[in-house]
Short mmCIF file of C-alpha atoms and ligand atoms in Angstrom, two decimals:
data_model
loop_
_atom_site.label_atom_id
_atom_site.label_comp_id
_atom_site.label_asym_id
_atom_site.label_seq_id
_atom_site.Cartn_x
_atom_site.Cartn_y
_atom_site.Cartn_z
CA MET A 1 1.03 3.11 -12.00
CA ARG A 2 -2.03 2.37 -9.72
CA ILE A 3 -2.76 -1.11 -8.46
CA LEU A 4 -5.98 -2.45 -6.71
CA ILE A 5 -5.31 -5.07 -4.05
CA VAL A 6 -8.58 -7.14 -3.30
CA GLU A 7 -7.76 -9.15 -0.15
CA ASP A 8 -9.69 -9.97 2.78
CA GLU A 9 -6.84 -11.04 4.97
CA LYS A 10 -6.13 -7.48 6.56
CA ARG A 11 -2.61 -8.26 7.62
CA LEU A 12 -1.67 -9.50 4.08
CA ALA A 13 -3.50 -6.62 2.40
CA GLY A 14 -1.45 -4.27 4.52
CA THR A 15 1.99 -5.96 3.83
CA LEU A 16 1.22 -5.89 0.17
CA GLN A 17 0.04 -2.29 0.01
CA ASP A 18 3.44 -1.41 1.91
CA LEU A 19 5.47 -3.44 -0.42
CA LEU A 20 4.01 -1.87 -3.34
CA ARG A 21 4.33 1.61 -2.27
CA ARG A 22 7.81 1.05 -1.40
CA GLN A 23 8.18 -0.03 -5.15
CA GLY A 24 6.84 3.49 -6.14
CA TYR A 25 3.24 2.22 -7.00
CA THR A 26 0.10 3.55 -5.66
CA ALA A 27 -1.88 1.11 -4.05
CA ASP A 28 -5.46 0.83 -2.84
CA VAL A 29 -7.05 -2.04 -0.79
CA CYS A 30 -10.63 -3.53 -0.85
CA TYR A 31 -11.48 -6.19 1.55
CA ASP A 32 -14.53 -7.86 -0.13
CA GLY A 33 -15.33 -8.91 -3.55
CA VAL A 34 -18.30 -6.40 -4.13
CA SER A 35 -16.41 -3.40 -3.56
CA GLY A 36 -13.31 -5.09 -5.27
CA LEU A 37 -15.49 -5.31 -8.51
CA ASP A 38 -16.80 -1.88 -8.19
CA ASN A 39 -13.25 -0.55 -7.93
CA ALA A 40 -11.78 -2.71 -10.69
CA ARG A 41 -14.37 -1.55 -13.02
CA SER A 42 -13.67 2.15 -12.39
CA GLY A 43 -10.99 2.04 -15.19
CA ILE A 44 -8.35 3.92 -12.94
CA TYR A 45 -6.26 0.71 -12.28
CA ASP A 46 -3.32 -0.47 -14.24
CA LEU A 47 -3.43 -3.96 -12.42
CA VAL A 48 -5.37 -5.68 -9.96
CA LEU A 49 -4.09 -8.13 -7.39
CA LEU A 50 -7.11 -10.51 -6.66
CA ASP A 51 -7.39 -13.05 -3.88
CA ALA A 52 -9.57 -16.08 -4.83
CA MET A 53 -11.56 -16.67 -1.60
CA LEU A 54 -13.34 -13.46 -0.63
CA PRO A 55 -16.48 -12.68 1.37
CA GLU A 56 -19.64 -11.50 -0.59
CA LEU A 57 -18.29 -12.32 -4.03
CA ASP A 58 -15.32 -14.78 -4.51
CA GLY A 59 -12.36 -13.82 -6.64
CA PHE A 60 -13.65 -16.22 -9.57
CA SER A 61 -16.88 -14.85 -9.77
CA LEU A 62 -15.71 -11.19 -9.46
CA LEU A 63 -13.22 -11.78 -12.28
CA GLN A 64 -16.01 -13.40 -14.67
CA GLN A 65 -18.18 -10.20 -14.22
CA LEU A 66 -15.30 -8.01 -14.71
CA ARG A 67 -14.39 -9.74 -18.06
CA ALA A 68 -18.05 -10.09 -19.02
CA GLY A 69 -18.29 -6.18 -18.72
CA GLY A 70 -15.31 -5.87 -21.30
CA GLU A 71 -12.52 -4.76 -18.72
CA THR A 72 -9.15 -5.61 -19.76
CA VAL A 73 -7.26 -4.55 -16.77
CA PRO A 74 -4.60 -7.06 -15.94
CA VAL A 75 -5.53 -9.33 -13.12
CA LEU A 76 -3.01 -11.43 -10.96
CA MET A 77 -4.85 -13.91 -8.84
CA LEU A 78 -3.42 -14.80 -5.52
CA THR A 79 -4.71 -17.98 -3.73
CA ALA A 80 -3.82 -20.30 -0.84
CA ARG A 81 -5.23 -23.31 -2.87
CA SER A 82 -2.68 -24.88 -5.21
CA ASP A 83 -4.90 -27.53 -6.99
CA LEU A 84 -4.45 -27.53 -10.62
CA SER A 85 -8.40 -27.32 -10.90
CA ASP A 86 -8.32 -24.03 -9.12
CA ARG A 87 -5.37 -22.61 -11.23
CA VAL A 88 -7.27 -23.75 -14.40
CA ARG A 89 -10.49 -22.12 -13.09
CA GLY A 90 -8.64 -18.83 -12.46
CA LEU A 91 -7.26 -18.62 -15.94
CA ASP A 92 -10.40 -19.70 -17.55
CA CYS A 93 -12.27 -16.70 -15.77
CA GLY A 94 -9.79 -14.41 -17.36
CA ALA A 95 -6.89 -14.01 -14.91
CA ASP A 96 -3.59 -13.09 -16.60
CA TYR A 97 -1.39 -14.84 -13.89
CA TYR A 98 -1.87 -17.04 -11.00
CA LEU A 99 0.35 -17.11 -7.76
CA THR A 100 0.02 -19.48 -4.80
CA LYS A 101 0.30 -18.33 -1.28
CA PRO A 102 2.65 -18.13 0.28
CA PHE A 103 4.85 -16.55 -2.53
CA GLU A 104 8.02 -14.86 -2.76
CA THR A 105 8.21 -11.17 -2.67
CA GLU A 106 10.66 -11.27 -5.70
CA GLU A 107 8.38 -13.42 -7.59
CA LEU A 108 5.28 -11.46 -6.97
CA LEU A 109 7.12 -8.09 -8.13
CA ALA A 110 8.39 -9.80 -11.23
CA CYS A 111 4.94 -10.89 -12.13
CA ILE A 112 3.71 -7.40 -11.51
CA ARG A 113 6.35 -5.77 -13.65
CA SER A 114 5.79 -8.34 -16.44
CA LEU A 115 1.98 -7.84 -16.39
CA LEU A 116 2.42 -3.88 -16.39
CA ARG A 117 4.70 -4.05 -19.30
CA ARG A 118 2.25 -6.14 -21.18
CA GLY A 119 -0.54 -3.62 -20.62
CA GLY A 120 1.78 -0.58 -21.31
CA GLU A 121 1.29 1.29 -24.48
CA THR A 122 5.19 1.07 -25.54
CA ALA A 123 7.59 -1.69 -25.78
CA ASP A 124 10.28 0.27 -23.96
CA SER A 125 9.74 -0.88 -20.36
CA GLY A 126 7.73 1.36 -18.05
CA ALA A 127 7.96 4.34 -20.40
CA THR A 128 5.16 6.49 -21.82
CA VAL A 129 5.98 8.74 -24.90
CA PHE A 130 3.97 11.54 -26.33
CA GLY A 131 5.31 14.01 -28.77
CA ASP A 132 8.92 15.01 -27.99
CA LEU A 133 8.32 13.75 -24.41
CA HIS A 134 9.50 10.45 -22.78
CA LEU A 135 8.39 9.53 -19.20
CA GLN A 136 10.24 6.77 -17.44
CA GLN A 137 8.44 4.94 -14.67
CA SER A 138 11.21 3.55 -12.66
CA THR A 139 13.07 6.78 -12.32
CA PHE A 140 10.10 9.38 -12.54
CA LEU A 141 12.26 11.20 -15.25
CA LEU A 142 10.43 13.39 -17.72
CA SER A 143 12.80 14.03 -20.67
CA CYS A 144 12.71 15.89 -23.93
CA GLY A 145 15.91 15.48 -26.12
CA ASP A 146 18.96 15.81 -23.85
CA ARG A 147 17.03 17.60 -20.99
CA SER A 148 15.27 15.84 -18.27
CA VAL A 149 13.52 16.72 -14.81
CA ARG A 150 12.39 14.40 -12.14
CA LEU A 151 8.93 14.44 -11.26
CA SER A 152 7.28 14.07 -7.80
CA ARG A 153 4.88 10.97 -7.55
CA ARG A 154 1.67 12.99 -8.00
CA GLU A 155 3.29 14.87 -11.01
CA TYR A 156 4.21 11.65 -12.53
CA ASP A 157 0.77 10.01 -12.01
CA LEU A 158 -0.87 13.17 -13.57
CA MET A 159 1.59 13.49 -16.45
CA GLU A 160 1.39 9.71 -17.26
CA LEU A 161 -2.44 9.93 -17.44
CA LEU A 162 -2.21 13.09 -19.70
CA MET A 163 0.28 11.43 -21.97
CA LYS A 164 -1.48 8.12 -22.39
CA ASN A 165 -4.55 10.23 -23.45
CA GLY A 166 -2.46 12.42 -25.63
CA SER A 167 -4.65 14.96 -27.37
CA GLN A 168 -7.84 13.31 -25.75
CA ILE A 169 -9.45 15.30 -23.11
CA VAL A 170 -9.07 13.88 -19.49
CA SER A 171 -11.58 15.49 -17.11
CA LYS A 172 -10.73 16.91 -13.85
CA GLU A 173 -12.64 14.22 -12.19
CA GLN A 174 -10.67 11.47 -13.90
CA LEU A 175 -7.46 13.20 -12.93
CA ILE A 176 -8.62 13.36 -9.20
CA LEU A 177 -9.63 9.79 -9.16
CA LYS A 178 -6.33 8.36 -10.78
CA VAL A 179 -4.17 10.50 -8.90
CA TRP A 180 -5.66 11.02 -5.43
CA GLY A 181 -8.06 7.89 -5.37
CA TYR A 182 -11.61 7.79 -4.01
CA ASP A 183 -11.01 8.42 -0.32
CA SER A 184 -9.03 11.62 -0.97
CA ALA A 185 -10.05 15.12 -0.12
CA ALA A 186 -8.30 16.53 -2.92
CA GLU A 187 -9.87 19.91 -4.19
CA ASP A 188 -10.08 20.94 -7.91
CA ASN A 189 -7.45 23.55 -7.00
CA ASN A 190 -4.81 20.93 -6.20
CA VAL A 191 -4.97 19.82 -9.61
CA GLU A 192 -4.55 23.27 -10.95
CA VAL A 193 -1.31 23.61 -8.78
CA TYR A 194 0.09 20.34 -9.95
CA ILE A 195 -0.91 21.30 -13.55
CA SER A 196 1.08 24.59 -12.96
CA PHE A 197 4.15 22.66 -11.69
CA LEU A 198 4.04 20.32 -14.77
CA ARG A 199 3.72 23.47 -17.08
CA ARG A 200 6.77 24.96 -15.36
CA LYS A 201 8.73 21.76 -15.92
CA LEU A 202 7.52 21.45 -19.73
CA ALA A 203 8.91 24.97 -20.02
CA HIS A 204 12.30 23.99 -18.56
CA LEU A 205 12.45 21.11 -20.91
CA ARG A 206 11.74 23.40 -23.97
CA SER A 207 9.26 20.61 -25.09
CA ARG A 208 6.81 21.36 -27.84
CA VAL A 209 4.27 19.77 -25.79
CA GLN A 210 1.68 21.93 -23.76
CA ILE A 211 -0.94 21.20 -21.29
CA ARG A 212 -4.13 22.87 -22.57
CA THR A 213 -6.86 23.69 -20.20
CA LEU A 214 -10.58 23.35 -21.71
CA ARG A 215 -12.40 25.40 -18.98
CA MET A 216 -15.19 23.35 -17.30
CA VAL A 217 -14.23 20.26 -19.20
CA GLY A 218 -10.42 19.16 -18.35
CA TYR A 219 -7.17 19.01 -19.85
CA CYS A 220 -5.42 17.64 -22.66
CA LEU A 221 -1.84 17.71 -24.36
CA GLU A 222 -1.22 19.77 -27.38
CA GLU A 223 1.91 19.62 -29.51
CA ALA A 224 2.94 22.93 -30.96
CA VAL A 225 3.81 22.58 -34.83
CA SER A 226 7.27 23.84 -35.38
CA1 CA B 301 -9.16 -14.79 1.28
#
């Protein structure tokens, strides 16, 4: 799960990033509204934490532009202002939820879990399913029948993206963006290394699902017919 934090107060942004990472999320930070909008539009985030008062483009305008472009990523707005008119404005602009600073850590994490569940594909909380495979977010466990293996963080991110796309092709570029992010120096061959780790684990699980490589295009999952 990848979360974008758009917050200009650097200390708070850093605190939020640490907090989310400790919970097992991948978290990136933008310090102004313009780069925040750019990143929120990338389609690689599962949730956006959005501050209302931001330099260059405020959170409300950012959100309006994001929604006008058809983006449905869940947005949790954070603001120091608690007036009712602001909360209403945030929700009218397309925020999914609104928290007033200072907020309790537990409340923030509960909101995030709830919004991620709502955005998820399955009713089973935090789990992704494809073919005979079941991937659990809270434990990073990939299971097939009564066998299961624990994935590393990167393996989990890769597998989740592949499972959510199923038989649709995911390009290598999409995988790198989602798993390593924009500011990484990940080379293509890193992806291949991780795909090979995942293939070994799928073989161990005796899953009917296989990762297919489409040369120069990307990867997709394929379920063998038995
Ligand atoms: Ca601010």
